[in-house]
Amino acid sequence: MTNLYQQLETPAPPDLPSPGQVYDERLTAQTHRGLLVYFRKLTNIFSTVLGPRGGKYLNVPYGAFQDSTDQTAANTTTAYAITFDTTDYANGITLSNTSRLNVSQAGIYNVQFSVQFKNTINDTQDVEVWFRKNGTDIANSGSRFGLAPRKSSGNPSHMIGALNYFVDLAESDYLQLMWSPSDVGVSIEHFAAGTSPTRPAIPSVIATVSFVSNLSA
């Protein structure tokens, strides 16, 4: 019977007896039973995977992370790693050193992020976000986001910087999100839960990492 609540397991190859030099009915029957059980297990797996809800039973790496703090830049000439303080989901992808998203399986991954920026300066400002793999910038992975001037003194402008990106990663590789503003008046901000109406908190950063495919040969 198909197990609807646990991930699929690869059936072990049958332990078949070694054939003798002459026909043995008992030995043949034992071999037949072993093969029959094995192929029944394979058939059940194929029917589960290839059925209308087959994807429900597949287990692939994924992770979701967020941050509930404000993040600032001390200057405009330094690249800063975006940090996280909460792991929402982790299956083969883990957070370390507050900024490193580590994968345990090689493959192509889809990385998505949203960053809540604010600008306290009375001028238009830019902020750039890009990816690093194992401490090295990934070529052509950057994005530039423009922020409107503040609305008034004490009332900054806000915008969400968001993107999804495919990246190939080997086992034990890690990714980082880096950022750099055009002025230190640009920062990453979180918001506490609100009232009137009741509404949830706004994380300063959200990032998700999803396995897409094995690396091509």
XYZ file of N, CA and C in Angstrom:
651
model
N 0.849 -1.195 0.000
C 0.000 0.000 0.000
C 0.881 1.240 0.000
N 0.480 2.241 -0.743
C 1.260 3.478 -0.819
C 1.241 4.207 0.516
N 2.397 4.613 0.999
C 2.492 5.403 2.223
C 2.342 6.868 1.850
N 1.249 7.493 2.288
C 0.961 8.862 1.877
C 1.618 9.904 2.753
N 2.297 9.516 3.826
C 2.765 10.483 4.809
C 4.275 10.516 4.981
N 4.993 9.590 4.397
C 6.433 9.573 4.517
C 7.049 9.603 3.121
N 8.311 10.024 3.080
C 8.970 10.078 1.785
C 9.218 8.667 1.252
N 9.368 8.586 -0.048
C 9.599 7.289 -0.676
C 10.975 6.747 -0.306
N 11.064 5.447 -0.177
C 12.332 4.799 0.136
C 12.731 3.887 -1.015
N 14.023 3.882 -1.338
C 14.526 3.017 -2.399
C 14.538 1.567 -1.911
N 13.873 0.652 -2.608
C 13.870 -0.740 -2.151
C 15.240 -1.378 -2.304
N 15.598 -2.201 -1.335
C 16.886 -2.897 -1.409
C 16.822 -3.993 -2.468
N 17.904 -4.201 -3.218
C 17.912 -5.301 -4.211
C 17.637 -6.630 -3.510
N 16.930 -7.524 -4.154
C 16.607 -8.814 -3.517
C 17.864 -9.660 -3.305
N 17.851 -10.408 -2.208
C 18.954 -11.317 -1.902
C 18.642 -12.666 -2.548
N 19.091 -12.836 -3.780
C 18.754 -14.034 -4.545
C 19.780 -15.144 -4.299
N 19.305 -16.392 -4.225
C 20.247 -17.509 -4.036
C 21.055 -17.773 -5.304
N 22.226 -18.333 -5.140
C 23.060 -18.675 -6.291
C 22.499 -19.914 -6.979
N 22.431 -19.897 -8.323
C 21.872 -21.052 -9.041
C 22.821 -22.255 -8.974
N 22.243 -23.425 -8.982
C 23.048 -24.645 -9.015
C 23.273 -25.097 -10.449
N 23.955 -26.203 -10.602
C 24.251 -26.720 -11.932
C 23.063 -27.453 -12.535
N 22.128 -27.875 -11.692
C 20.936 -28.573 -12.186
C 19.709 -27.825 -11.700
N 18.599 -28.067 -12.397
C 17.345 -27.401 -12.047
C 16.893 -27.812 -10.658
N 16.496 -26.791 -9.855
C 16.005 -27.032 -8.499
C 14.701 -26.250 -8.353
N 13.589 -26.955 -8.227
C 12.286 -26.287 -8.173
C 12.192 -25.343 -6.975
N 12.696 -25.759 -5.821
C 12.633 -24.920 -4.622
C 13.444 -23.640 -4.812
N 14.637 -23.799 -5.382
C 15.504 -22.646 -5.615
C 14.868 -21.686 -6.620
N 14.253 -22.239 -7.656
C 13.595 -21.393 -8.657
C 12.426 -20.633 -8.041
N 11.654 -21.297 -7.196
C 10.514 -20.647 -6.549
C 10.980 -19.518 -5.620
N 12.075 -19.760 -4.898
C 12.611 -18.749 -3.991
C 13.082 -17.519 -4.776
N 13.754 -17.777 -5.908
C 14.209 -16.673 -6.762
C 13.016 -15.887 -7.307
N 11.999 -16.624 -7.720
C 10.803 -15.980 -8.277
C 10.135 -15.083 -7.230
N 10.011 -15.567 -6.005
C 9.374 -14.787 -4.951
C 10.173 -13.516 -4.650
N 11.505 -13.650 -4.602
C 12.344 -12.477 -4.328
C 12.204 -11.406 -5.399
N 12.216 -11.837 -6.664
C 12.058 -10.880 -7.763
C 10.662 -10.264 -7.774
N 9.642 -11.089 -7.472
C 8.275 -10.592 -7.468
C 8.090 -9.485 -6.430
N 8.609 -9.692 -5.218
C 8.499 -8.679 -4.164
C 9.230 -7.401 -4.573
N 10.404 -7.552 -5.141
C 11.211 -6.386 -5.545
C 10.495 -5.569 -6.620
N 9.993 -6.255 -7.645
C 9.337 -5.524 -8.731
C 8.003 -4.927 -8.290
N 7.341 -5.550 -7.332
C 6.126 -4.943 -6.790
C 6.449 -3.616 -6.083
N 7.551 -3.595 -5.348
C 7.969 -2.361 -4.683
C 8.312 -1.281 -5.708
N 9.019 -1.666 -6.768
C 9.348 -0.695 -7.814
C 8.083 -0.169 -8.485
N 7.142 -1.065 -8.753
C 5.890 -0.653 -9.389
C 5.129 0.338 -8.509
N 5.090 0.086 -7.198
C 4.414 1.000 -6.278
C 5.076 2.379 -6.278
N 6.404 2.390 -6.337
C 7.113 3.670 -6.356
C 6.805 4.425 -7.642
N 6.887 3.747 -8.775
C 6.605 4.414 -10.049
C 5.169 4.936 -10.097
N 4.217 4.163 -9.603
C 2.826 4.610 -9.633
C 2.617 5.814 -8.730
N 3.355 5.879 -7.631
C 3.238 7.018 -6.728
C 3.856 8.272 -7.335
N 5.058 8.141 -7.907
C 5.756 9.292 -8.471
C 5.062 9.791 -9.729
N 4.593 8.877 -10.567
C 4.025 9.259 -11.850
C 2.527 9.532 -11.779
N 1.938 9.413 -10.600
C 0.518 9.678 -10.450
C 0.210 11.162 -10.498
N -1.077 11.534 -10.404
C -1.472 12.946 -10.527
C -0.900 13.832 -9.438
N -0.527 13.262 -8.270
C 0.083 14.047 -7.201
C 1.484 13.530 -6.883
N 2.165 13.054 -7.908
C 3.459 12.415 -7.692
C 4.478 13.284 -7.000
N 4.479 14.584 -7.304
C 5.453 15.472 -6.677
C 5.307 15.575 -5.180
N 4.136 15.188 -4.669
C 3.888 15.272 -3.229
C 4.835 14.384 -2.432
N 5.309 13.312 -3.064
C 6.089 12.321 -2.330
C 7.591 12.435 -2.570
N 8.017 13.469 -3.294
C 9.438 13.652 -3.561
C 10.060 14.536 -2.491
N 11.261 14.230 -2.113
C 11.965 14.985 -1.077
C 13.193 15.633 -1.699
N 13.181 16.967 -1.824
C 14.311 17.696 -2.405
C 14.746 18.775 -1.415
N 15.996 19.230 -1.505
C 16.481 20.237 -0.561
C 15.747 21.568 -0.706
N 15.532 22.228 0.424
C 14.950 23.570 0.424
C 15.281 24.246 1.752
N 15.186 25.558 1.757
C 15.393 26.319 2.983
C 14.742 27.679 2.875
N 14.274 28.207 4.007
C 13.677 29.541 4.068
C 14.194 30.234 5.319
N 14.645 31.469 5.139
C 15.315 32.188 6.227
C 14.837 33.644 6.242
N 14.897 34.274 7.412
C 14.519 35.675 7.514
C 15.297 36.349 8.627
N 15.170 37.675 8.679
C 15.850 38.442 9.722
C 14.871 39.440 10.332
N 14.983 39.620 11.651
C 14.070 40.505 12.369
C 14.800 41.693 12.991
N 15.934 42.084 12.386
C 16.701 43.207 12.906
C 16.945 44.224 11.796
N 17.335 45.429 12.196
C 17.786 46.434 11.232
C 19.251 46.163 10.886
N 19.622 46.451 9.639
C 21.009 46.277 9.212
C 21.477 47.567 8.554
N 22.665 48.022 8.964
C 23.181 49.293 8.469
C 24.561 49.117 7.859
N 24.964 50.116 7.077
C 26.301 50.145 6.471
C 27.091 51.285 7.102
N 28.322 50.994 7.525
C 29.156 52.029 8.142
C 29.750 52.970 7.109
N 29.922 52.481 5.878
C 30.461 53.318 4.810
C 29.999 52.773 3.467
N 30.304 53.487 2.401
C 29.845 53.088 1.063
C 30.910 52.361 0.266
N 32.049 52.098 0.863
C 33.151 51.450 0.142
C 33.393 50.014 0.605
N 32.536 49.522 1.466
C 32.659 48.165 1.989
C 31.458 47.339 1.559
N 31.701 46.090 1.191
C 30.615 45.156 0.883
C 30.188 44.475 2.181
N 28.896 44.485 2.449
C 28.367 43.914 3.683
C 27.533 42.675 3.377
N 27.709 41.647 4.191
C 26.900 40.434 4.054
C 25.566 40.642 4.761
N 24.486 40.358 4.063
C 23.163 40.409 4.667
C 23.025 39.223 5.625
N 22.494 39.474 6.803
C 22.448 38.443 7.837
C 21.010 37.996 8.108
N 20.905 36.825 8.722
C 19.617 36.218 9.064
C 19.666 35.763 10.522
N 18.522 35.825 11.191
C 18.473 35.352 12.578
C 17.406 34.282 12.800
N 16.715 33.888 11.735
C 15.642 32.903 11.888
C 15.658 31.923 10.717
N 15.569 30.648 11.040
C 15.392 29.611 10.032
C 13.954 29.147 10.082
N 13.218 29.372 9.003
C 11.816 28.959 8.953
C 11.681 27.496 8.545
N 12.425 27.102 7.506
C 12.419 25.722 7.029
C 13.840 25.360 6.618
N 14.221 24.124 6.875
C 15.554 23.668 6.479
C 15.515 22.179 6.188
N 15.786 21.819 4.957
C 15.867 20.422 4.547
C 17.064 20.291 3.610
N 18.225 20.014 4.169
C 19.436 19.911 3.367
C 20.086 21.259 3.079
N 19.518 22.345 3.589
C 20.091 23.683 3.443
C 20.069 24.337 4.814
N 21.224 24.833 5.257
C 21.334 25.338 6.619
C 21.990 26.714 6.641
N 21.750 27.433 7.719
C 22.328 28.749 7.947
C 23.499 28.631 8.910
N 24.612 29.299 8.574
C 25.761 29.353 9.488
C 26.384 30.739 9.432
N 27.089 31.106 10.482
C 27.774 32.399 10.556
C 26.832 33.572 10.262
N 25.552 33.401 10.519
C 24.469 34.378 10.348
C 24.207 34.794 8.896
N 25.119 34.483 7.965
C 24.932 34.949 6.590
C 25.123 33.864 5.537
N 25.645 32.707 5.905
C 25.976 31.680 4.925
C 24.845 30.660 4.789
N 24.383 30.496 3.559
C 23.360 29.504 3.254
C 24.056 28.305 2.632
N 24.161 27.221 3.397
C 24.956 26.051 3.021
C 24.080 24.959 2.422
N 24.578 24.331 1.343
C 23.843 23.221 0.736
C 24.607 21.926 0.966
N 23.868 20.837 1.146
C 24.493 19.537 1.394
C 24.477 18.653 0.163
N 23.863 19.117 -0.909
C 23.753 18.315 -2.132
C 24.053 19.193 -3.338
N 24.857 18.680 -4.271
C 25.180 19.431 -5.481
C 23.948 19.566 -6.367
N 23.866 20.682 -7.088
C 22.755 20.854 -8.015
C 22.576 22.290 -8.434
N 21.533 22.527 -9.224
C 21.106 23.865 -9.592
C 20.061 24.306 -8.575
N 20.232 25.510 -8.028
C 19.315 26.014 -7.012
C 18.703 27.339 -7.456
N 17.453 27.544 -7.079
C 16.774 28.811 -7.285
C 16.794 29.567 -5.962
N 17.449 30.719 -5.956
C 17.556 31.545 -4.754
C 16.696 32.785 -4.947
N 15.814 33.050 -3.999
C 14.958 34.226 -4.056
C 15.154 35.050 -2.788
N 15.129 36.361 -2.949
C 15.250 37.222 -1.767
C 14.328 38.417 -1.895
N 13.958 38.974 -0.758
C 13.315 40.277 -0.690
C 13.924 41.019 0.496
N 14.355 42.239 0.254
C 15.025 43.054 1.271
C 14.250 44.355 1.420
N 13.900 44.705 2.679
C 13.150 45.930 2.961
C 14.135 47.074 3.202
N 14.301 47.939 2.191
C 15.224 49.066 2.300
C 14.483 50.331 2.726
N 15.217 51.231 3.382
C 14.684 52.562 3.665
C 15.749 53.605 3.359
N 15.298 54.821 3.029
C 16.192 55.930 2.698
C 15.812 57.130 3.555
N 16.745 57.570 4.397
C 16.501 58.732 5.262
C 17.087 60.010 4.684
N 17.667 59.935 3.488
C 18.322 61.081 2.857
C 17.322 61.814 1.957
N 17.473 63.112 1.867
C 16.565 63.917 1.041
C 17.036 63.967 -0.408
N 17.555 62.865 -0.888
C 17.989 62.709 -2.275
C 17.720 61.273 -2.700
N 17.597 61.073 -4.007
C 17.486 59.720 -4.532
C 18.786 58.950 -4.265
N 18.653 57.699 -3.823
C 19.815 56.880 -3.520
C 19.672 55.512 -4.175
N 20.820 54.850 -4.359
C 20.847 53.501 -4.929
C 21.424 52.523 -3.915
N 21.064 51.266 -4.085
C 21.662 50.193 -3.295
C 21.841 48.996 -4.214
N 22.986 48.347 -4.111
C 23.277 47.175 -4.940
C 23.304 45.916 -4.086
N 22.767 44.836 -4.663
C 22.734 43.535 -4.005
C 23.294 42.506 -4.985
N 24.124 41.591 -4.493
C 24.681 40.552 -5.356
C 24.977 39.303 -4.545
N 25.395 38.247 -5.243
C 25.644 36.963 -4.607
C 27.143 36.676 -4.519
N 27.515 36.015 -3.439
C 28.853 35.435 -3.302
C 28.720 33.940 -3.061
N 29.617 33.177 -3.692
C 29.685 31.734 -3.485
C 31.042 31.391 -2.893
N 31.023 30.799 -1.707
C 32.265 30.417 -1.013
C 33.213 31.601 -0.877
N 32.653 32.797 -0.644
C 33.464 33.978 -0.406
C 33.883 34.739 -1.644
N 33.481 34.290 -2.833
C 33.857 34.946 -4.084
C 32.616 35.460 -4.792
N 32.668 36.721 -5.248
C 31.528 37.295 -5.961
C 31.186 36.469 -7.191
N 29.895 36.252 -7.437
C 29.435 35.566 -8.632
C 29.265 36.593 -9.745
N 29.948 36.380 -10.853
C 29.892 37.328 -11.967
C 28.456 37.519 -12.449
N 28.125 38.761 -12.780
C 26.826 39.105 -13.370
C 25.644 38.746 -12.477
N 25.841 38.764 -11.176
C 24.753 38.420 -10.249
C 24.192 39.640 -9.526
N 24.661 40.845 -9.886
C 24.260 42.039 -9.148
C 22.963 42.658 -9.638
N 22.328 43.404 -8.750
C 21.140 44.192 -9.066
C 21.261 45.549 -8.379
N 20.767 46.593 -9.040
C 20.762 47.927 -8.451
C 19.319 48.379 -8.280
N 18.998 48.825 -7.070
C 17.660 49.289 -6.749
C 17.710 50.776 -6.388
N 16.770 51.526 -6.912
C 16.717 52.954 -6.647
C 15.676 53.291 -5.596
N 16.047 54.158 -4.642
C 15.138 54.578 -3.582
C 14.811 56.055 -3.740
N 13.554 56.374 -3.620
C 13.118 57.771 -3.693
C 13.634 58.543 -2.481
N 13.724 59.878 -2.583
C 14.110 60.676 -1.413
C 13.123 60.463 -0.263
N 13.569 60.766 0.940
C 12.674 60.659 2.092
C 11.442 61.539 1.872
N 10.344 61.162 2.469
C 9.114 61.932 2.317
C 9.143 63.224 3.125
N 9.771 63.156 4.282
C 9.959 64.335 5.128
C 10.928 63.948 6.228
N 11.360 64.931 7.014
C 12.258 64.632 8.126
C 11.581 63.658 9.082
N 12.243 62.542 9.344
C 11.670 61.526 10.219
C 10.695 60.596 9.528
N 10.520 60.776 8.225
C 9.600 59.920 7.475
C 10.308 59.423 6.221
N 11.092 58.343 6.330
C 11.912 57.866 5.209
C 11.058 57.243 4.110
N 11.663 57.092 2.943
C 11.023 56.331 1.865
C 11.412 54.862 2.003
N 10.580 53.989 1.435
C 10.815 52.552 1.550
C 10.638 51.885 0.192
N 11.315 50.779 0.016
C 11.105 49.942 -1.165
C 11.615 48.536 -0.880
N 11.043 47.577 -1.616
C 11.469 46.187 -1.514
C 12.373 45.862 -2.698
N 13.578 45.376 -2.406
C 14.455 44.846 -3.440
C 14.258 43.339 -3.504
N 13.819 42.811 -4.640
C 13.504 41.388 -4.749
C 14.022 40.826 -6.060
N 14.398 39.548 -6.030
C 14.965 38.908 -7.218
C 14.983 37.412 -7.001
N 14.922 36.634 -8.090
C 15.245 35.212 -8.007
C 16.372 34.912 -8.991
N 17.191 33.938 -8.645
C 18.444 33.710 -9.376
C 18.772 32.230 -9.333
N 19.176 31.668 -10.469
C 19.634 30.279 -10.544
C 21.152 30.244 -10.366
N 21.623 29.296 -9.562
C 23.060 29.171 -9.335
C 23.407 27.698 -9.163
N 24.562 27.280 -9.715
C 25.017 25.902 -9.546
C 25.917 25.821 -8.324
N 25.660 24.839 -7.484
C 26.394 24.681 -6.240
C 26.848 23.235 -6.079
N 28.053 23.071 -5.573
C 28.562 21.745 -5.252
C 28.231 21.419 -3.801
N 28.377 20.166 -3.448
C 28.140 19.760 -2.062
C 29.022 20.574 -1.114
N 28.415 21.109 -0.049
C 29.080 21.902 0.995
C 29.405 23.335 0.555
N 28.986 23.755 -0.639
C 29.119 25.164 -1.016
C 28.199 26.020 -0.149
N 28.528 27.323 -0.060
C 27.615 28.233 0.623
C 27.461 29.518 -0.184
N 26.295 30.122 -0.028
C 25.958 31.382 -0.682
C 25.822 32.481 0.350
N 26.124 33.708 -0.071
C 25.851 34.894 0.732
C 25.204 35.960 -0.142
N 24.332 36.746 0.465
C 23.789 37.942 -0.162
C 24.600 39.132 0.332
N 25.130 39.904 -0.600
C 25.930 41.067 -0.249
C 25.175 42.340 -0.632
N 25.484 43.453 0.078
C 24.833 44.708 -0.281
C 25.764 45.885 -0.039
N 25.512 46.967 -0.761
C 26.299 48.197 -0.630
C 25.433 49.376 -1.064
N 25.229 50.389 -0.194
C 24.403 51.541 -0.550
C 25.258 52.692 -1.072
N 24.599 53.618 -1.757
C 25.302 54.816 -2.235
C 25.456 55.853 -1.141
N 24.736 55.686 -0.024
C 24.832 56.589 1.126
C 24.491 55.799 2.374
N 25.143 56.095 3.491
C 24.880 55.346 4.726
C 23.504 55.662 5.300
N 22.822 56.635 4.707
C 21.444 56.890 5.099
C 20.481 55.843 4.583
N 20.973 54.945 3.714
C 20.184 53.806 3.238
C 20.484 52.611 4.139
N 19.444 51.959 4.613
C 19.632 50.814 5.496
C 18.557 49.775 5.236
N 18.681 48.649 5.919
C 17.711 47.552 5.841
C 16.919 47.572 7.139
N 15.605 47.593 7.029
C 14.775 47.834 8.210
C 13.698 46.766 8.369
N 13.455 46.400 9.618
C 12.327 45.527 9.934
C 11.247 46.360 10.622
N 10.026 45.838 10.638
C 8.927 46.507 11.309
C 8.226 45.506 12.219
N 7.916 45.939 13.432
C 7.199 45.083 14.367
C 5.759 44.905 13.923
N 5.100 43.913 14.491
C 3.685 43.694 14.194
C 2.881 44.946 14.534
N 1.848 45.220 13.742
C 1.082 46.435 13.897
C -0.339 46.201 14.387
N -0.997 47.301 14.699
C -2.392 47.261 15.131
C -3.196 48.263 14.314
N -4.524 48.099 14.367
C -5.455 49.011 13.684
C -5.124 49.217 12.204
N -5.158 48.196 11.381
C -5.593 46.833 11.714
C -4.447 45.977 12.245
N -4.797 44.875 12.889
C -3.783 43.918 13.325
C -3.096 43.337 12.099
N -1.781 43.375 12.089
C -1.033 42.892 10.930
C 0.316 42.332 11.392
N 0.891 41.428 10.602
C 2.128 40.759 11.035
C 3.340 41.664 10.909
N 4.402 41.248 11.571
C 5.682 41.955 11.460
C 6.215 41.852 10.040
N 7.083 42.786 9.688
C 7.729 42.795 8.381
C 9.204 42.483 8.585
N 9.667 41.300 8.156
C 11.091 40.996 8.297
C 11.933 41.959 7.458
N 13.147 42.206 7.902
C 14.040 43.054 7.112
C 14.524 42.324 5.860
N 14.664 41.001 5.961
C 15.135 40.190 4.833
C 14.403 38.853 4.845
N 14.034 38.372 3.683
C 13.530 37.007 3.503
C 14.303 36.381 2.355
N 14.755 35.153 2.530
C 15.440 34.435 1.455
C 14.986 32.985 1.452
N 14.784 32.455 0.258
C 14.449 31.045 0.103
C 15.407 30.413 -0.894
N 15.740 29.160 -0.673
C 16.640 28.417 -1.566
C 15.952 27.096 -1.893
N 15.768 26.814 -3.186
C 15.052 25.618 -3.617
C 15.882 24.842 -4.624
N 15.964 23.543 -4.427
C 16.649 22.666 -5.388
C 15.842 22.586 -6.678
N 16.524 22.736 -7.811
C 15.856 22.688 -9.111
C 16.184 21.408 -9.865
N 17.497 21.077 -9.939
C 17.897 19.932 -10.743
C 19.321 19.526 -10.380
N 19.661 18.279 -10.688
C 21.052 17.860 -10.578
C 21.899 18.643 -11.566
N 23.183 18.740 -11.290
C 24.104 19.390 -12.224
C 24.179 18.564 -13.504
N 24.222 19.230 -14.646
C 24.338 18.516 -15.914
C 25.717 17.874 -16.033
N 25.770 16.777 -16.751
C 27.037 16.049 -16.884
C 28.019 16.834 -17.730
